[in-house]
mmCIF file of C-alpha atoms and ligand atoms in Angstrom:
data_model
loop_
_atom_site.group_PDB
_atom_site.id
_atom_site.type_symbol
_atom_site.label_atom_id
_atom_site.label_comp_id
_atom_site.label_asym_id
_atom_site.label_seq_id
_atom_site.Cartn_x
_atom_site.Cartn_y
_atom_site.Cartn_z
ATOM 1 C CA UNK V 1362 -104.700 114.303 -17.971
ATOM 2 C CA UNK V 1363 -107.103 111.548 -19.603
ATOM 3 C CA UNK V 1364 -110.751 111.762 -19.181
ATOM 4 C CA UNK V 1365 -112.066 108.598 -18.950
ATOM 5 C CA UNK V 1366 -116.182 107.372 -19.221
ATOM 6 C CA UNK V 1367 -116.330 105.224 -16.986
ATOM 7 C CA UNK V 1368 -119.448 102.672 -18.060
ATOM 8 C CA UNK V 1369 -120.684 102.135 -14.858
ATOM 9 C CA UNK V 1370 -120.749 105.225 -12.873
ATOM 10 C CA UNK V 1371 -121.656 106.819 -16.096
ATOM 11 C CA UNK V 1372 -119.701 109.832 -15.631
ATOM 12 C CA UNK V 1373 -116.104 111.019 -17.207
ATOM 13 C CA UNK V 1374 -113.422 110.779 -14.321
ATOM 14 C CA UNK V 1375 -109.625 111.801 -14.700
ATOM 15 C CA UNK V 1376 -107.207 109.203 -15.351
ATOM 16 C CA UNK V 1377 -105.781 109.091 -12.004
ATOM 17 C CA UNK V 1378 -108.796 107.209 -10.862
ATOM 18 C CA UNK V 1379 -108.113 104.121 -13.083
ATOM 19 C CA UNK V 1380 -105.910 101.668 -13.392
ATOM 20 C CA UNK V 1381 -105.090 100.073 -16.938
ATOM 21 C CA UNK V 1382 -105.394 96.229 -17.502
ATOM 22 C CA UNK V 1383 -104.006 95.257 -20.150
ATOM 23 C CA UNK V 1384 -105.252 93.721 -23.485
ATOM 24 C CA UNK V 1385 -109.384 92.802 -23.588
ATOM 25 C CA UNK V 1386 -110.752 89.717 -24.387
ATOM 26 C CA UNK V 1387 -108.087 87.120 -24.326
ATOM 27 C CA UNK V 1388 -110.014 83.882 -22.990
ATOM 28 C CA UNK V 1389 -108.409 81.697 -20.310
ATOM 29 C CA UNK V 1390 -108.017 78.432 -22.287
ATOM 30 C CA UNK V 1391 -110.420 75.887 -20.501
ATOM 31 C CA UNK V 1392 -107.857 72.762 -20.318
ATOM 32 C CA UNK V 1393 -104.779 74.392 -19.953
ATOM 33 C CA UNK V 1394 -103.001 70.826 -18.911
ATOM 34 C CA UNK V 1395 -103.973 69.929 -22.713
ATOM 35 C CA UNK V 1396 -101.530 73.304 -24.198
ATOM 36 C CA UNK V 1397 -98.307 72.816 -25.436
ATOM 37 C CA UNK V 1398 -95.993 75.063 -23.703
ATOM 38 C CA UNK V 1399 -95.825 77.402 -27.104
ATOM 39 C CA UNK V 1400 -99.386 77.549 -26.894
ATOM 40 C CA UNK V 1401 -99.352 78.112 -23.222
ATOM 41 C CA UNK V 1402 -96.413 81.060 -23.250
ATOM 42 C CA UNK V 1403 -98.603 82.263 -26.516
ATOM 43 C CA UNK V 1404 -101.678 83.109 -24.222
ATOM 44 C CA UNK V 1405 -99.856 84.291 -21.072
ATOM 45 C CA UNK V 1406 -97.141 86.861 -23.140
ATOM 46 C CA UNK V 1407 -98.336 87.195 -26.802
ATOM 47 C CA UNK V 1408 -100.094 90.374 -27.320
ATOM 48 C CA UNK V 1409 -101.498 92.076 -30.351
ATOM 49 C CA UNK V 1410 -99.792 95.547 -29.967
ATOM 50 C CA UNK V 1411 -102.023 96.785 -32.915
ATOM 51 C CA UNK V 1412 -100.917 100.958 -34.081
ATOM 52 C CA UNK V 1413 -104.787 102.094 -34.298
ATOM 53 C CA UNK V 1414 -107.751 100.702 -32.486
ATOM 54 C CA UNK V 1415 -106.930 98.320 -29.190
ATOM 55 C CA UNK V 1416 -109.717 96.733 -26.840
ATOM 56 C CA UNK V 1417 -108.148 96.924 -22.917
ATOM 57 C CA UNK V 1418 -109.411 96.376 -19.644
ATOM 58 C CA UNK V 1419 -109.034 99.490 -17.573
ATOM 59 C CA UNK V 1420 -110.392 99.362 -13.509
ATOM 60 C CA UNK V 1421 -111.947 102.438 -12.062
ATOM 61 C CA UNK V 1422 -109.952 101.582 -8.545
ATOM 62 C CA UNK V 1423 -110.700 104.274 -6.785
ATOM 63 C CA UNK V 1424 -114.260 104.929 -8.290
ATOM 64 C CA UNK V 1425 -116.953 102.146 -8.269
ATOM 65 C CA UNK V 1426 -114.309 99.679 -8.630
ATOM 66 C CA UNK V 1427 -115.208 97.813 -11.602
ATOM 67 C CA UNK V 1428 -113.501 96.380 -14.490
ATOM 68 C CA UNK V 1429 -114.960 97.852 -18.253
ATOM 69 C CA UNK V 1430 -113.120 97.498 -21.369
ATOM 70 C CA UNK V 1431 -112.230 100.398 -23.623
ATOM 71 C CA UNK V 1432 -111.650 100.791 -27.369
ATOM 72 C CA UNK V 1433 -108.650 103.286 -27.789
ATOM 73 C CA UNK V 1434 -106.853 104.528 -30.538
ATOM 74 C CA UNK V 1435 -102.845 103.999 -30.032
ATOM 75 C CA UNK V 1436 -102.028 106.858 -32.376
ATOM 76 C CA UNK V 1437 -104.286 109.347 -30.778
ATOM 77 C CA UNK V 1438 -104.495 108.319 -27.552
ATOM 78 C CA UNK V 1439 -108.427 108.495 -27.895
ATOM 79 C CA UNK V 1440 -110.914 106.960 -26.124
ATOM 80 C CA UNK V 1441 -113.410 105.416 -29.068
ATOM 81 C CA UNK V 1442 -115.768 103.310 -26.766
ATOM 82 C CA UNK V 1443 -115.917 101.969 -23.102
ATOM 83 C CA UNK V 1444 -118.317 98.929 -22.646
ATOM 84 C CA UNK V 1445 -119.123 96.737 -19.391
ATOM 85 C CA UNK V 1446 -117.278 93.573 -18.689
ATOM 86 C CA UNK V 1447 -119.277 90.701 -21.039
ATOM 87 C CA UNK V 1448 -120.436 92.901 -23.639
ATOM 88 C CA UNK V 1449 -119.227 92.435 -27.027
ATOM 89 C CA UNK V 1450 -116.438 94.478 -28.180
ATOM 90 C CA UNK V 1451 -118.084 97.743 -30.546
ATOM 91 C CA UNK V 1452 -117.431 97.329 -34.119
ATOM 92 C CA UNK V 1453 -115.466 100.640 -34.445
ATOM 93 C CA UNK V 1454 -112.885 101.658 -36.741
ATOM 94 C CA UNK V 1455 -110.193 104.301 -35.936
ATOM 95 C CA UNK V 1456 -111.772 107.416 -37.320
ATOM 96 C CA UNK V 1457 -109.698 108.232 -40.807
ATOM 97 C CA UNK V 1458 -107.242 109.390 -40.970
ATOM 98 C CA UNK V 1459 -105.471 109.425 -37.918
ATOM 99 C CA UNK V 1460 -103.989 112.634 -37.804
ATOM 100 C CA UNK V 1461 -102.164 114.120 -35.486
ATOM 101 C CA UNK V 1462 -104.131 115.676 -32.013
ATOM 102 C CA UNK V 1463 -103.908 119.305 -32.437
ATOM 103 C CA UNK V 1464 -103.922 120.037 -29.050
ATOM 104 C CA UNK V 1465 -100.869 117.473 -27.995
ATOM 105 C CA UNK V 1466 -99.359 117.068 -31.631
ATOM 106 C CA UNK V 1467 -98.943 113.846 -31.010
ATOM 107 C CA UNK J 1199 -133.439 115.210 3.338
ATOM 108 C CA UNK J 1200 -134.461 115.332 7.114
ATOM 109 C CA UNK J 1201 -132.957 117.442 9.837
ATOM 110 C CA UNK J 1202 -132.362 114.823 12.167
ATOM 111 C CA UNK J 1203 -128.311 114.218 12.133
ATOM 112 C CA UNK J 1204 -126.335 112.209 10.978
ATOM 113 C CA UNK J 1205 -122.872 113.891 11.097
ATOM 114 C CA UNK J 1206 -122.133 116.034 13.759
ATOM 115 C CA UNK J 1207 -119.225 118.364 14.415
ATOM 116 C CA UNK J 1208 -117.116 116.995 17.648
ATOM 117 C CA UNK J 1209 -116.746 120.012 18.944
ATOM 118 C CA UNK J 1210 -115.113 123.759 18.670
ATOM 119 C CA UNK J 1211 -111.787 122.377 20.293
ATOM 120 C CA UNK J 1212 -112.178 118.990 16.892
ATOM 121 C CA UNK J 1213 -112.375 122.066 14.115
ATOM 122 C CA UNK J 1214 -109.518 121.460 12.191
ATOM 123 C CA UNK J 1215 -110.077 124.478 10.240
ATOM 124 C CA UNK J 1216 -112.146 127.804 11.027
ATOM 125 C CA UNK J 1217 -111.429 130.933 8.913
ATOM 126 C CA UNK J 1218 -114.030 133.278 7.401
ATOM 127 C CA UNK J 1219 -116.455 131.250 4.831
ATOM 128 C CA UNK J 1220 -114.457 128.241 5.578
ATOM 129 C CA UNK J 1221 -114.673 125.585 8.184
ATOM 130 C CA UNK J 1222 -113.542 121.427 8.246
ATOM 131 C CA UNK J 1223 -114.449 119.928 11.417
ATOM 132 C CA UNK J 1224 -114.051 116.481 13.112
ATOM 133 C CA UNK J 1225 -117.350 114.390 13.353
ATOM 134 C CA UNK J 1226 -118.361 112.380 16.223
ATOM 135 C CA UNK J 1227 -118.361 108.230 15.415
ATOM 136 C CA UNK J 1228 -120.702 106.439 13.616
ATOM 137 C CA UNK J 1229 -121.987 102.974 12.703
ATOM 138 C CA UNK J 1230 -120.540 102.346 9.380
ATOM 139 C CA UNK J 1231 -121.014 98.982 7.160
ATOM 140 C CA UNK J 1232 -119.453 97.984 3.689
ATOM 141 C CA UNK J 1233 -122.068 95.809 2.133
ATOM 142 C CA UNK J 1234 -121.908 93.674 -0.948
ATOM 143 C CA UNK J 1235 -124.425 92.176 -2.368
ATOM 144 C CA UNK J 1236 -127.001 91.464 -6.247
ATOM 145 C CA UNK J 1237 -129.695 94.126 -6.311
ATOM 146 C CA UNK J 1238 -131.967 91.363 -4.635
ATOM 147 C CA UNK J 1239 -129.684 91.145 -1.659
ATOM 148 C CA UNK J 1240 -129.425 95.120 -1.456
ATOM 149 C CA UNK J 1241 -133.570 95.194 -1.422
ATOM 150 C CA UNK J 1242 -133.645 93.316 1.058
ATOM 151 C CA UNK J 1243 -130.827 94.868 3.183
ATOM 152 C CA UNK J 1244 -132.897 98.308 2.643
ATOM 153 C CA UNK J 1245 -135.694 97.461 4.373
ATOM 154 C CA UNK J 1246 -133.395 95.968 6.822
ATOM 155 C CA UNK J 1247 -131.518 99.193 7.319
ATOM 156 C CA UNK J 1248 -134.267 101.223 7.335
ATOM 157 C CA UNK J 1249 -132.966 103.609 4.535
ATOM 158 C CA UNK J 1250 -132.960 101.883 1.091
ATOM 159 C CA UNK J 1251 -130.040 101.525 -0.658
ATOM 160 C CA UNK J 1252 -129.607 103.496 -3.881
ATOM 161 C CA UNK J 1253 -129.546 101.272 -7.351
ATOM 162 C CA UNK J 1254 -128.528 104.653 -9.029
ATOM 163 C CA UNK J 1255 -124.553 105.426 -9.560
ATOM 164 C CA UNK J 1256 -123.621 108.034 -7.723
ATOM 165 C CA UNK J 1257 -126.618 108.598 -5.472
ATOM 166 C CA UNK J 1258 -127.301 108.407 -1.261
ATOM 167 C CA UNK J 1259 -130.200 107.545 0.079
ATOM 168 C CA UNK J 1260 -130.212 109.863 3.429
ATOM 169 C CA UNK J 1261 -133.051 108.722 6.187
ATOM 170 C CA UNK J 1262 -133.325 110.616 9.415
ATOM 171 C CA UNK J 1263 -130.014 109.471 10.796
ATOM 172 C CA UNK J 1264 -129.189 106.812 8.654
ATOM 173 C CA UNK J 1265 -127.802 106.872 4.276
ATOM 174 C CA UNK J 1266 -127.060 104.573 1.694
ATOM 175 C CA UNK J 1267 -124.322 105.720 -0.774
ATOM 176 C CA UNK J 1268 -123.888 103.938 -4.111
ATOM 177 C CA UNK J 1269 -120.302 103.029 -4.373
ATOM 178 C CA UNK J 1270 -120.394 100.470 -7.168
ATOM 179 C CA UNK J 1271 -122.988 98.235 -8.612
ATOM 180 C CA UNK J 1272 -123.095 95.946 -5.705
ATOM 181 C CA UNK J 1273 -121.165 97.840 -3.057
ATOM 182 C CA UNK J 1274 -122.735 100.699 -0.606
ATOM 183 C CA UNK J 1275 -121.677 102.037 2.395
ATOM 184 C CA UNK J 1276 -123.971 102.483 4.827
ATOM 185 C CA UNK J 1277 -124.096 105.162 7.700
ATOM 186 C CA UNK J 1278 -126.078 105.462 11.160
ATOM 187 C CA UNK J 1279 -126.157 107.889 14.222
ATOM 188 C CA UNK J 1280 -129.001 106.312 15.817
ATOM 189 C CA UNK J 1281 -127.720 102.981 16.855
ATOM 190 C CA UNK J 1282 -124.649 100.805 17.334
ATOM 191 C CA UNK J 1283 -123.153 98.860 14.522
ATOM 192 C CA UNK J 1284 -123.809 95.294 16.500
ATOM 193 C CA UNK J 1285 -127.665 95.973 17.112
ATOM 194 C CA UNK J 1286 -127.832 97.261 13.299
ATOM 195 C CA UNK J 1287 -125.875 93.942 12.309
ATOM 196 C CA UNK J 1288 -128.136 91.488 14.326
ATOM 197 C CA UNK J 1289 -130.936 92.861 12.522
ATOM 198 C CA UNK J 1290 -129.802 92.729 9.121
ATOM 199 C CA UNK J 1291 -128.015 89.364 9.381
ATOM 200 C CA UNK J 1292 -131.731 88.205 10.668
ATOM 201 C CA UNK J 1293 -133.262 89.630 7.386
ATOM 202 C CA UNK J 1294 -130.644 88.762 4.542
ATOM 203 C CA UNK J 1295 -130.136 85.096 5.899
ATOM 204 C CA UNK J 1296 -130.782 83.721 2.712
ATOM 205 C CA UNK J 1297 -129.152 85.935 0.168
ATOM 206 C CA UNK J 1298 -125.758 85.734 -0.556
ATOM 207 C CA UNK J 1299 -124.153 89.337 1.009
ATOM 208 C CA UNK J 1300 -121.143 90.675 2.655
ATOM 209 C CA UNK J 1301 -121.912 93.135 5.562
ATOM 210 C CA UNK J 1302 -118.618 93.925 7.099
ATOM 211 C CA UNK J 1303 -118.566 96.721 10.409
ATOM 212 C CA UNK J 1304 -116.057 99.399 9.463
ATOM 213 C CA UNK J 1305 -116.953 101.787 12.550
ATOM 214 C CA UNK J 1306 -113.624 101.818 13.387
ATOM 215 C CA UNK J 1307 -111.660 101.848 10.223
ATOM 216 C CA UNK J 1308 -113.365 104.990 8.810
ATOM 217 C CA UNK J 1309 -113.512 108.476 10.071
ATOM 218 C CA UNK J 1310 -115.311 111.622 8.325
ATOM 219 C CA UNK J 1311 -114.657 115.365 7.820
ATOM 220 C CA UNK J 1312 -117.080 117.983 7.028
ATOM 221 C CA UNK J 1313 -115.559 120.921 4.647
ATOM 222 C CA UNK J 1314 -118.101 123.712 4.913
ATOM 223 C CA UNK J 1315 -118.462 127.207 3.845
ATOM 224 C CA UNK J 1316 -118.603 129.229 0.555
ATOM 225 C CA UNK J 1317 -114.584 128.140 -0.013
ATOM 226 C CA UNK J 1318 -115.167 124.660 0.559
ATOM 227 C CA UNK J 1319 -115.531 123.972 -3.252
ATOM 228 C CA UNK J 1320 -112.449 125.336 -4.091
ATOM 229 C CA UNK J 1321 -110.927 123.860 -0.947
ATOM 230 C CA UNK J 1322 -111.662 120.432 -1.887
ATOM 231 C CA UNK J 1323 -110.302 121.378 -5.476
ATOM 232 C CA UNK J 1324 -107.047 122.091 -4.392
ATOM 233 C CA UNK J 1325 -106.331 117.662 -3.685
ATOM 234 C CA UNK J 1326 -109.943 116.584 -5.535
ATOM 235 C CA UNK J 1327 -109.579 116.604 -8.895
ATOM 236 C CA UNK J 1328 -113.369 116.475 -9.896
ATOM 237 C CA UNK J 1329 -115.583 119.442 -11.194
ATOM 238 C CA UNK J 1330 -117.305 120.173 -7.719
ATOM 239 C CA UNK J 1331 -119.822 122.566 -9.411
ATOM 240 C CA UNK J 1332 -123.474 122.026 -8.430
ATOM 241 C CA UNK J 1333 -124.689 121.754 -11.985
ATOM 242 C CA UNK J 1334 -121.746 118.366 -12.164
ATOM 243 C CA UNK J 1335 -121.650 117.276 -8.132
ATOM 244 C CA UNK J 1336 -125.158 117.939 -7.110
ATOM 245 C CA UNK J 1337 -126.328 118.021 -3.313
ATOM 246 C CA UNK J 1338 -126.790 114.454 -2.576
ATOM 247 C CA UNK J 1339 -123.917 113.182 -4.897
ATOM 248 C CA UNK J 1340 -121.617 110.579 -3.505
ATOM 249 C CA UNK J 1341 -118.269 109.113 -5.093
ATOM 250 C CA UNK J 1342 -115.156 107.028 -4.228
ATOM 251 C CA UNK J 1343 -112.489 109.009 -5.377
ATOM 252 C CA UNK J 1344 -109.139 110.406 -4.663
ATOM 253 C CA UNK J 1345 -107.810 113.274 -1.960
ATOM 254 C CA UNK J 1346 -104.263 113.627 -3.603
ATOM 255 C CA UNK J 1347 -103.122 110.299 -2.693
ATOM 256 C CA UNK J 1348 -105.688 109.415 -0.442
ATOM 257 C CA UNK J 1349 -108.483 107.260 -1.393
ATOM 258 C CA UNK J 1350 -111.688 109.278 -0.139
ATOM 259 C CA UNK J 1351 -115.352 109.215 -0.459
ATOM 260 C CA UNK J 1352 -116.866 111.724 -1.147
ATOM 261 C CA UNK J 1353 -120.575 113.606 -0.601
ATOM 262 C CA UNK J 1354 -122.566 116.690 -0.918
ATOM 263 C CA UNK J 1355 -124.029 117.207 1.933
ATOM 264 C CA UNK J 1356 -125.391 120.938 0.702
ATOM 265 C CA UNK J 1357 -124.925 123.576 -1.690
ATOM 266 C CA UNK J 1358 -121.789 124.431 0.750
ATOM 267 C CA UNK J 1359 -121.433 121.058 2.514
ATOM 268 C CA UNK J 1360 -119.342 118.043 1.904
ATOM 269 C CA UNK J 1361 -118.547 115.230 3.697
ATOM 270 C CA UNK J 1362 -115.132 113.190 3.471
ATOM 271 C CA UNK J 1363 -115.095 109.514 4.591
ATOM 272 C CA UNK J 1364 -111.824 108.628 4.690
ATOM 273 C CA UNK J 1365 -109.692 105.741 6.388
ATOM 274 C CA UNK J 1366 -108.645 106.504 9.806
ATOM 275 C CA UNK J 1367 -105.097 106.255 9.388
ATOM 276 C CA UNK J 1368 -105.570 108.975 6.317
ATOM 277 C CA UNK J 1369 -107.433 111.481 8.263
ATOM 278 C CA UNK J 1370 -103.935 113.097 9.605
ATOM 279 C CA UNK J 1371 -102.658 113.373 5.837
ATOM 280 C CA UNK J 1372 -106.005 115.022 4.813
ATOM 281 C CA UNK J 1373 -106.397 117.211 7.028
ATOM 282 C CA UNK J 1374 -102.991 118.854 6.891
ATOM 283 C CA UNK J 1375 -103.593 119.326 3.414
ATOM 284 C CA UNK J 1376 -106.491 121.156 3.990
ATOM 285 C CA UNK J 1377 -104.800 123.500 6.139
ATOM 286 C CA UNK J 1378 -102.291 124.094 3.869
ATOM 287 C CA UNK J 1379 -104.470 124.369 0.731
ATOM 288 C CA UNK J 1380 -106.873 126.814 3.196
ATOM 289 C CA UNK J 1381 -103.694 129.284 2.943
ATOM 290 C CA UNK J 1382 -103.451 129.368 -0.495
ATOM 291 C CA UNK J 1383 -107.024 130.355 -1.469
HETATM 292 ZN ZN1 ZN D 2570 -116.932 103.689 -12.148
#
């Protein structure tokens, strides 16, 4: 099982505690009467999918009930950095090279 | 913390659980509140409530026979012995008139269990999957957080004391896991 930081409550909780949400900081466009429906499917479905470091939203649901965002590694499954909702995302870089956790081998 | 109570057992026909070093009993109703509100609002409800409500994660505020527990940055539930939930609801709606808050009665939607004894660490551990050792879940900790599938708060009431808040229609589901998870220690 995961431990997760959570940012707020400041302490690492198991996994089960959290729910994930999905990609961080993709902006609601402000007119979205003005998008063209490419534009409009681009912001609802498009998604980076990057294989390294990802910034998602994650909700500690049955903790203090906030939403944070994470960094996390894809290839790792590692937990780089958690911030709180509104702060910028961490300049981090997936820590080099990515090898393979020796305790999961994956 | 002071003596006066807060919880108290229902009764030696309530225990749902009584074995050497090990005991989970039934506690009698309380007033209980779910309150929202900016750090402004909570000050304000504090001094309202009579026990002030606790800007640190993780933390109750226990006063006589009322607490504050810290559920989230601008959510605490609040707990009294010493009064009913109307007269505590007049007064505070009096005091917080103008800041913006949410102070909803949840008497009757919440029910508690105390786990006591030297097993009730490892009791809890058997559905609670959070390091229950003093030196990580202090006396006077208090969480949201999950009874297997059951969404339960959680606090340390003493070095061999906990109390579980959980929803009323829950407490059945709890409690038989506790029995069961009594047998296998
Ligand atoms: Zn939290």
């Amino acid at each position: 099982m995961l431990l997760i930081q959570c940012p707020y409550c400041a302490v690492e909780r198991p996994e089960l505690e959290f729910r994930y949400g999905g990609e961080a900081h993709i902006a609601r466009p402000e007119s979205p009467s003005e998008l063209t429906d490419e534009q409009w499917a681009d912001f609802l479905y498009m998604r980076s999918n990057p294989k390294g470091v990802m910034a998602e939203r994650w909700r500690h649901v049955h903790g203090c009930g906030r939403f944070f965002n994470a960094l996390r590694d894809t290839v790792s499954d590692r937990f780089l950095a958690v911030y709180k909702a509104g702060e910028p995302r961490p300049d981090i870089e997936a820590p080099e090279p990515t090898a393979p956790n020796k305790e999961t081998g994956r | 913390m002071s003596e006066a109570p807060l919880y108290s057992a229902a009764g030696d026909t309530e225990a749902v659980l009584a074995a050497p070093g090990l005991r989970v009993s039934r506690t009698r109703p309380l007033a209980r509140f779910a309150f929202r509100g900016d750090p402004a609002a909570a000050g304000k409800a504090g001094a309202a409530f009579g026990a002030s409500l606790p800007m640190t994660p993780l933390a109750a505020n226990r006063v006589s026979a009322r607490a504050a527990l810290w559920l989230g940055p601008d959510e605490w539930l609040l707990l009294a012995a010493d009064e009913t939930a109307a007269a505590i609801a007049v007064g505070m709606a009096t005091a917080l008139a103008d800041a913006p808050h949410a102070l909803v009665d949840v008497s009757e939607r919440n029910v508690a269990l105390l786990v006591e004894g030297e097993g009730a660490e490892r009791l809890l551990n058997t559905q609670v999957f959070l390091d229950l050792d003093p030196a990580a879940f202090p006396v006077g900790m208090a969480t949201r957080t999950l009874f297997a599938k059951a969404e339960i708060i959680l606090w340390r009431l003493g070095d061999e004391a906990f109390a579980v808040e959980c929803w009323r229609s829950f407490a059945p589901y709890i409690e038989g896991l506790l029995v069961e998870g009594a047998r296998g220690l």
